Short mmCIF file of C-alpha atoms in Angstrom, two decimals:
data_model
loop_
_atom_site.label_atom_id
_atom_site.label_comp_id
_atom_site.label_asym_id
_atom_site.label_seq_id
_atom_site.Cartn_x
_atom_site.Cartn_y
_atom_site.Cartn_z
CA UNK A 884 -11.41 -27.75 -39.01
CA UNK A 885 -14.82 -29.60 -39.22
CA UNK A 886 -13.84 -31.76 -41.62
CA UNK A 887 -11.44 -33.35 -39.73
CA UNK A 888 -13.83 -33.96 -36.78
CA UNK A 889 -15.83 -35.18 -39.56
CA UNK A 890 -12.85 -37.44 -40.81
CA UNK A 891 -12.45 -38.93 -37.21
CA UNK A 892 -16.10 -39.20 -36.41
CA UNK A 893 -16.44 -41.07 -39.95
CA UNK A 894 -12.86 -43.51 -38.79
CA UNK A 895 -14.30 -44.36 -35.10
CA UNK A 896 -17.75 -45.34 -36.39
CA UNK A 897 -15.99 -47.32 -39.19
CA UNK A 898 -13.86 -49.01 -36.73
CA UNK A 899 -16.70 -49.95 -34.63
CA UNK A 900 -16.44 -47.39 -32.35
CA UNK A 901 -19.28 -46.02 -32.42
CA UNK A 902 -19.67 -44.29 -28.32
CA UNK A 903 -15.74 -42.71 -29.25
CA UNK A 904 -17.48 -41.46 -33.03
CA UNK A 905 -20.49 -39.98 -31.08
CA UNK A 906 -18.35 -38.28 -28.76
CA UNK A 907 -16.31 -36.91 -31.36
CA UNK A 908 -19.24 -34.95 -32.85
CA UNK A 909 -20.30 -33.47 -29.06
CA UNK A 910 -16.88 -32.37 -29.00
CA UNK A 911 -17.21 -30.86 -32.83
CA UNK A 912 -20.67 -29.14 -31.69
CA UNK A 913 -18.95 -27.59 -28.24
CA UNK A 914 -15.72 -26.31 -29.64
CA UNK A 915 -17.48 -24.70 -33.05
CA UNK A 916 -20.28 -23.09 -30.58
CA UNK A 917 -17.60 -21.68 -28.01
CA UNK A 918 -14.99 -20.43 -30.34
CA UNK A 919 -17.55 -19.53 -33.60
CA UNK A 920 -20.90 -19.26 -32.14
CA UNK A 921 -22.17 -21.60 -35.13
CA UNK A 922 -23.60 -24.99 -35.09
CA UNK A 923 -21.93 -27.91 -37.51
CA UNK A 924 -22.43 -27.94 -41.18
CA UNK A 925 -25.32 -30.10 -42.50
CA UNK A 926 -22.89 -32.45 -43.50
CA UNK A 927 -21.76 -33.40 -40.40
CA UNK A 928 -24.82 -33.61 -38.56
CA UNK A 929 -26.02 -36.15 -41.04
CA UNK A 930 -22.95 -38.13 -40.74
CA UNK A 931 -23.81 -38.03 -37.00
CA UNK A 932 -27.25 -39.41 -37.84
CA UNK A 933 -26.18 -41.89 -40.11
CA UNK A 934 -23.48 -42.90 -37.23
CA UNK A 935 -26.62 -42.62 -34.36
CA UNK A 936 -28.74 -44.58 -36.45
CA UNK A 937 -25.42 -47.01 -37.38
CA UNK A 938 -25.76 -47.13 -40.62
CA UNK A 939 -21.88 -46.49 -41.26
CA UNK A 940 -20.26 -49.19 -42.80
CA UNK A 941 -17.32 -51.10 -40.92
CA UNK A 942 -14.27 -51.79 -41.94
CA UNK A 943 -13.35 -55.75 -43.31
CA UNK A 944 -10.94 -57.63 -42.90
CA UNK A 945 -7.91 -56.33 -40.56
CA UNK A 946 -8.86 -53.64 -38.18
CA UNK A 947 -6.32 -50.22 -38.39
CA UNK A 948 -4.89 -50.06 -34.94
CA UNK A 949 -3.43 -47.31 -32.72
CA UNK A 950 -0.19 -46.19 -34.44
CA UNK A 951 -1.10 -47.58 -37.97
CA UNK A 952 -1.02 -45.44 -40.62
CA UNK A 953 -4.62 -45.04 -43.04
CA UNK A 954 -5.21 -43.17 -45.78
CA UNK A 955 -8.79 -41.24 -45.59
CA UNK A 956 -8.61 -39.85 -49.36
CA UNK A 957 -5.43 -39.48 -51.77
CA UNK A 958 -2.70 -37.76 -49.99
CA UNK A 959 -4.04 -37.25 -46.25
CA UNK A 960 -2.55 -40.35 -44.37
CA UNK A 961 -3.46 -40.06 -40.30
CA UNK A 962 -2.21 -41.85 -37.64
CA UNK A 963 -4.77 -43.20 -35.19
CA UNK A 964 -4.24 -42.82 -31.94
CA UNK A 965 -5.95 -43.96 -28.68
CA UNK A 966 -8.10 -41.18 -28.05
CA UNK A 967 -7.73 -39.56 -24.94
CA UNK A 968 -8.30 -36.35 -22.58
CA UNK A 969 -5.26 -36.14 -20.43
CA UNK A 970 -3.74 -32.83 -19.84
CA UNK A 971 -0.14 -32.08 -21.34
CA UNK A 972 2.71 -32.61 -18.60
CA UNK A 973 5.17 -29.77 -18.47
CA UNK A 974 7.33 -31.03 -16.60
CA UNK A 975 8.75 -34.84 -16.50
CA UNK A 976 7.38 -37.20 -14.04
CA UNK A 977 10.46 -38.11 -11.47
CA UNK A 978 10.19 -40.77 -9.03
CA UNK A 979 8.01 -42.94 -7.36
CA UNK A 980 9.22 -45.61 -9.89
CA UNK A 981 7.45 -48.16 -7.59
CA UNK A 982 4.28 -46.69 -7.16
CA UNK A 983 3.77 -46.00 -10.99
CA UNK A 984 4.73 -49.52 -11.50
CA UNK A 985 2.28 -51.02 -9.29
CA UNK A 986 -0.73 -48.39 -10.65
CA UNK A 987 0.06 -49.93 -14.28
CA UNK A 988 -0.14 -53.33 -13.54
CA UNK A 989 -3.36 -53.38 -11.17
CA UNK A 990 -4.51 -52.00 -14.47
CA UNK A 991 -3.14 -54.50 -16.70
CA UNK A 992 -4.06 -57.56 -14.78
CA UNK A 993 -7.50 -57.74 -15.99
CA UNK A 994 -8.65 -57.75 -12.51
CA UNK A 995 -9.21 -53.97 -11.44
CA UNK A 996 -10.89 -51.84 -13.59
CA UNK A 997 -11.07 -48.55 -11.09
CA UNK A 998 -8.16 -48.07 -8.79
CA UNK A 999 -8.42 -44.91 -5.58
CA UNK A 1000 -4.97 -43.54 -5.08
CA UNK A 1001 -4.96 -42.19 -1.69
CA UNK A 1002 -2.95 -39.77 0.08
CA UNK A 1003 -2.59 -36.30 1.99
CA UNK A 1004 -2.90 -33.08 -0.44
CA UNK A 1005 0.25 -31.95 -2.64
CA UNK A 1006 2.14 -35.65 -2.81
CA UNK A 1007 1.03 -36.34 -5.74
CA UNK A 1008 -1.75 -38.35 -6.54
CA UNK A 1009 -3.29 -36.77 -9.81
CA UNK A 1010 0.85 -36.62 -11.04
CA UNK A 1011 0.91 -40.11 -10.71
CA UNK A 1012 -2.32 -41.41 -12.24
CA UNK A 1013 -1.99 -39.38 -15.51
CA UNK A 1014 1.63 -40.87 -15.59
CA UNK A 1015 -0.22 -44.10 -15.30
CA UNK A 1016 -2.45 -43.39 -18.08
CA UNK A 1017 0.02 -41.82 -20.22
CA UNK A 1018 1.76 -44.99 -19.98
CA UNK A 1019 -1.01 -47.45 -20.63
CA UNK A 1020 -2.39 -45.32 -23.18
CA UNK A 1021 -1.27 -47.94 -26.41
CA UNK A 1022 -2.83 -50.63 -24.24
CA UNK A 1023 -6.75 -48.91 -23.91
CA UNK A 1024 -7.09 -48.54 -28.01
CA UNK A 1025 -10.82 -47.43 -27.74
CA UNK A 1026 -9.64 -44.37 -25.14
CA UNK A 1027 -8.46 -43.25 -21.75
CA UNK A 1028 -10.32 -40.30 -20.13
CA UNK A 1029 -9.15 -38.56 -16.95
CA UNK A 1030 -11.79 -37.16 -14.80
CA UNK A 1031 -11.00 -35.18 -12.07
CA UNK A 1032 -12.92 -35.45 -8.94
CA UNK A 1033 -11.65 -32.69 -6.98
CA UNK A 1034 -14.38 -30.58 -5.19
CA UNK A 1035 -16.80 -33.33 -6.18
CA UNK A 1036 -19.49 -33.35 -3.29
CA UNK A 1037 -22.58 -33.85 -2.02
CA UNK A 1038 -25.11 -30.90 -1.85
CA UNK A 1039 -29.11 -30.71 -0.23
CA UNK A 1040 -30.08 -31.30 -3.62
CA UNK A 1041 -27.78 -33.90 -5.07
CA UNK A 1042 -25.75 -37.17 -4.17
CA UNK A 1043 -22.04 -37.81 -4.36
CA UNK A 1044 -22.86 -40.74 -6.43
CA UNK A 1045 -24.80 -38.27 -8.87
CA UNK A 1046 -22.11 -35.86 -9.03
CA UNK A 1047 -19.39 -38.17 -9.53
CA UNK A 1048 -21.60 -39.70 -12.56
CA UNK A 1049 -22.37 -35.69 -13.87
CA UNK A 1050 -18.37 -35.18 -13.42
CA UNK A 1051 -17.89 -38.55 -15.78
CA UNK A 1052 -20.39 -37.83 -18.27
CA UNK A 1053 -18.64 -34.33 -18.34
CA UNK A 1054 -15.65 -35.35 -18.84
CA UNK A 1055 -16.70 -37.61 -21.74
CA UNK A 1056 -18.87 -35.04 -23.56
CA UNK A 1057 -22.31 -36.44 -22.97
CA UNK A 1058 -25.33 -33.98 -21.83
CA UNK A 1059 -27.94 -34.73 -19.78
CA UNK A 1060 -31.46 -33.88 -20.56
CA UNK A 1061 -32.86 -31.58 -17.72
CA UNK A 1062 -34.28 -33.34 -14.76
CA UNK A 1063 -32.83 -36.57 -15.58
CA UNK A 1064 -30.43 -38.56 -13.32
CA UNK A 1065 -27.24 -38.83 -14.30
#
Protein backbone atom coordinates (compact mmCIF):
# COMPACT_ATOMS: atom_id res chain seq x y z
CA UNK A 1 0.00 0.00 0.00
CA UNK A 2 2.49 2.73 -1.20
CA UNK A 3 0.10 5.02 -1.91
CA UNK A 4 -1.03 5.39 1.32
CA UNK A 5 2.50 5.98 2.73
CA UNK A 6 2.48 8.30 -0.06
CA UNK A 7 -0.94 9.85 1.16
CA UNK A 8 0.53 10.31 4.76
CA UNK A 9 3.96 11.42 3.71
CA UNK A 10 2.07 14.06 1.34
CA UNK A 11 -0.53 15.06 4.85
CA UNK A 12 2.59 15.43 7.41
CA UNK A 13 4.61 17.61 5.02
CA UNK A 14 1.38 19.59 4.30
CA UNK A 15 0.78 20.00 7.90
CA UNK A 16 4.17 21.22 8.52
CA UNK A 17 5.52 18.24 9.61
CA UNK A 18 7.99 17.79 7.70
CA UNK A 19 10.77 15.36 10.21
CA UNK A 20 7.21 12.98 10.84
CA UNK A 21 6.71 13.16 6.53
CA UNK A 22 10.44 12.20 6.12
CA UNK A 23 10.15 9.48 8.45
CA UNK A 24 7.20 8.21 6.88
CA UNK A 25 9.02 7.55 3.59
CA UNK A 26 12.16 5.62 5.61
CA UNK A 27 9.50 3.61 6.95
CA UNK A 28 7.84 3.16 3.20
CA UNK A 29 11.52 2.27 1.83
CA UNK A 30 12.19 -0.44 4.92
CA UNK A 31 8.90 -2.23 4.93
CA UNK A 32 8.66 -2.46 0.78
CA UNK A 33 12.52 -3.72 0.85
CA UNK A 34 11.89 -6.38 3.74
CA UNK A 35 8.60 -7.75 2.72
CA UNK A 36 9.01 -7.14 -1.46
CA UNK A 37 12.62 -6.77 -2.01
CA UNK A 38 11.75 -3.56 -4.24
CA UNK A 39 12.55 0.00 -3.74
CA UNK A 40 9.50 2.79 -3.88
CA UNK A 41 7.88 3.78 -7.06
CA UNK A 42 9.28 6.91 -8.79
CA UNK A 43 6.45 8.64 -7.60
CA UNK A 44 7.11 8.51 -4.23
CA UNK A 45 10.63 9.16 -4.18
CA UNK A 46 9.96 12.43 -5.89
CA UNK A 47 7.35 13.33 -3.47
CA UNK A 48 10.14 12.64 -0.93
CA UNK A 49 12.35 15.09 -2.81
CA UNK A 50 9.93 17.61 -3.26
CA UNK A 51 9.17 17.14 0.72
CA UNK A 52 13.37 17.13 1.39
CA UNK A 53 13.74 20.02 -0.65
CA UNK A 54 10.20 21.56 1.05
CA UNK A 55 8.68 22.49 -1.67
CA UNK A 56 5.20 20.94 -0.52
CA UNK A 57 2.69 23.35 -0.04
CA UNK A 58 1.08 23.87 3.56
CA UNK A 59 -2.08 23.89 4.46
CA UNK A 60 -4.06 27.62 5.17
CA UNK A 61 -6.05 28.61 7.31
CA UNK A 62 -7.10 26.01 10.22
CA UNK A 63 -4.69 23.24 10.76
CA UNK A 64 -6.50 19.38 10.66
CA UNK A 65 -5.76 18.05 14.07
CA UNK A 66 -5.42 14.57 15.63
CA UNK A 67 -8.91 13.00 15.45
CA UNK A 68 -10.27 15.35 12.64
CA UNK A 69 -11.55 13.92 9.82
CA UNK A 70 -9.86 15.11 5.99
CA UNK A 71 -10.67 14.15 2.86
CA UNK A 72 -7.38 13.32 0.60
CA UNK A 73 -9.45 12.82 -2.81
CA UNK A 74 -13.35 12.11 -3.32
CA UNK A 75 -14.43 9.34 -1.14
CA UNK A 76 -11.20 8.40 1.03
CA UNK A 77 -11.75 10.45 4.33
CA UNK A 78 -8.72 9.52 7.05
CA UNK A 79 -8.50 10.24 10.41
CA UNK A 80 -5.19 11.67 11.59
CA UNK A 81 -3.78 10.44 14.33
CA UNK A 82 -0.71 11.25 16.50
CA UNK A 83 1.74 9.13 15.01
CA UNK A 84 3.34 6.81 17.14
CA UNK A 85 5.49 3.45 17.66
CA UNK A 86 4.19 1.92 20.79
CA UNK A 87 3.65 -1.74 20.87
CA UNK A 88 -0.06 -3.12 21.18
CA UNK A 89 -0.97 -4.05 24.95
CA UNK A 90 -2.59 -7.42 25.28
CA UNK A 91 -3.49 -7.27 28.27
CA UNK A 92 -5.06 -4.14 30.35
CA UNK A 93 -2.85 -2.11 32.45
CA UNK A 94 -4.07 -2.71 36.33
CA UNK A 95 -2.82 -0.70 39.07
CA UNK A 96 -0.35 1.56 40.09
CA UNK A 97 -3.06 4.28 39.56
CA UNK A 98 -0.63 6.64 41.41
CA UNK A 99 2.39 6.07 39.71
CA UNK A 100 0.78 6.43 36.15
CA UNK A 101 -0.70 9.55 37.41
CA UNK A 102 2.36 11.15 38.51
CA UNK A 103 4.41 9.86 35.04
CA UNK A 104 1.57 11.89 33.05
CA UNK A 105 1.74 14.94 34.70
CA UNK A 106 5.70 15.36 35.05
CA UNK A 107 5.00 15.15 31.36
CA UNK A 108 2.34 17.59 31.09
CA UNK A 109 3.80 20.28 33.24
CA UNK A 110 5.95 21.69 30.64
CA UNK A 111 8.82 21.24 32.88
CA UNK A 112 10.31 17.64 32.17
CA UNK A 113 10.76 16.60 28.90
CA UNK A 114 12.69 13.04 29.70
CA UNK A 115 11.60 11.24 32.80
CA UNK A 116 13.97 7.65 34.17
CA UNK A 117 11.55 5.28 35.79
CA UNK A 118 13.57 3.26 38.06
CA UNK A 119 13.17 0.04 39.64
CA UNK A 120 14.34 -3.73 40.15
CA UNK A 121 13.64 -6.09 36.96
CA UNK A 122 9.96 -7.55 36.34
CA UNK A 123 7.87 -4.60 38.39
CA UNK A 124 7.08 -2.98 35.73
CA UNK A 125 8.70 -0.14 34.42
CA UNK A 126 8.35 -0.45 30.50
CA UNK A 127 4.27 -1.48 31.48
CA UNK A 128 3.99 1.68 32.97
CA UNK A 129 5.66 4.16 30.61
CA UNK A 130 3.83 2.91 27.45
CA UNK A 131 0.62 3.28 29.66
CA UNK A 132 1.92 6.76 30.09
CA UNK A 133 2.31 7.35 26.53
CA UNK A 134 -0.72 5.67 25.48
CA UNK A 135 -2.40 8.07 27.61
CA UNK A 136 -0.76 11.30 26.57
CA UNK A 137 -0.78 10.28 23.12
CA UNK A 138 -3.79 13.13 21.97
CA UNK A 139 -1.62 15.59 23.87
CA UNK A 140 2.00 15.03 21.63
CA UNK A 141 0.06 15.69 18.04
CA UNK A 142 3.42 15.65 16.06
CA UNK A 143 4.24 11.88 17.68
CA UNK A 144 5.27 9.74 20.60
CA UNK A 145 8.04 7.15 19.99
CA UNK A 146 9.04 4.48 22.52
CA UNK A 147 12.57 3.45 22.47
CA UNK A 148 13.65 0.77 24.38
CA UNK A 149 16.93 0.85 26.05
CA UNK A 150 17.29 -2.52 27.30
CA UNK A 151 20.78 -4.11 26.68
CA UNK A 152 21.91 -0.64 25.65
CA UNK A 153 25.73 -0.52 26.66
CA UNK A 154 28.92 0.54 26.34
CA UNK A 155 31.45 -1.54 24.24
CA UNK A 156 35.67 -0.94 23.52
CA UNK A 157 34.52 0.64 20.52
CA UNK A 158 31.53 2.74 21.37
CA UNK A 159 29.95 5.02 24.20
CA UNK A 160 26.72 4.61 26.08
CA UNK A 161 25.90 8.03 25.01
CA UNK A 162 26.46 6.83 21.27
CA UNK A 163 24.42 3.86 21.63
CA UNK A 164 21.63 5.36 23.34
CA UNK A 165 21.61 8.09 20.35
CA UNK A 166 21.99 4.86 17.56
CA UNK A 167 19.00 3.15 19.70
CA UNK A 168 16.90 6.69 19.18
CA UNK A 169 17.67 7.28 15.72
CA UNK A 170 16.61 3.54 15.32
CA UNK A 171 13.74 3.76 16.73
CA UNK A 172 12.74 6.81 14.65
CA UNK A 173 13.83 5.44 11.26
CA UNK A 174 16.83 7.58 10.54
CA UNK A 175 20.24 5.89 9.14
CA UNK A 176 23.44 6.87 9.76
CA UNK A 177 26.02 7.25 7.13
CA UNK A 178 29.01 4.86 7.94
CA UNK A 179 31.61 6.24 10.23
CA UNK A 180 29.58 9.02 11.38
CA UNK A 181 28.61 9.69 15.05
CA UNK A 182 25.40 9.26 15.90
Amino acid sequence: HEETHRQLMHLLAADSQRSAALAQYETCRRLLDEELGVQPSGETTALYQEIFNDKVTRWQGDKASPGHLVTLSPGHPVTLSPAHNLPTQFTPFIGRSQELETVTKLLQDGRSRLITILGEGGVGKTRLALAAAEQLLPHFPHGTWFVPLAGVESTPTTDVEDSVASAIAAALGLNFAPGEPP
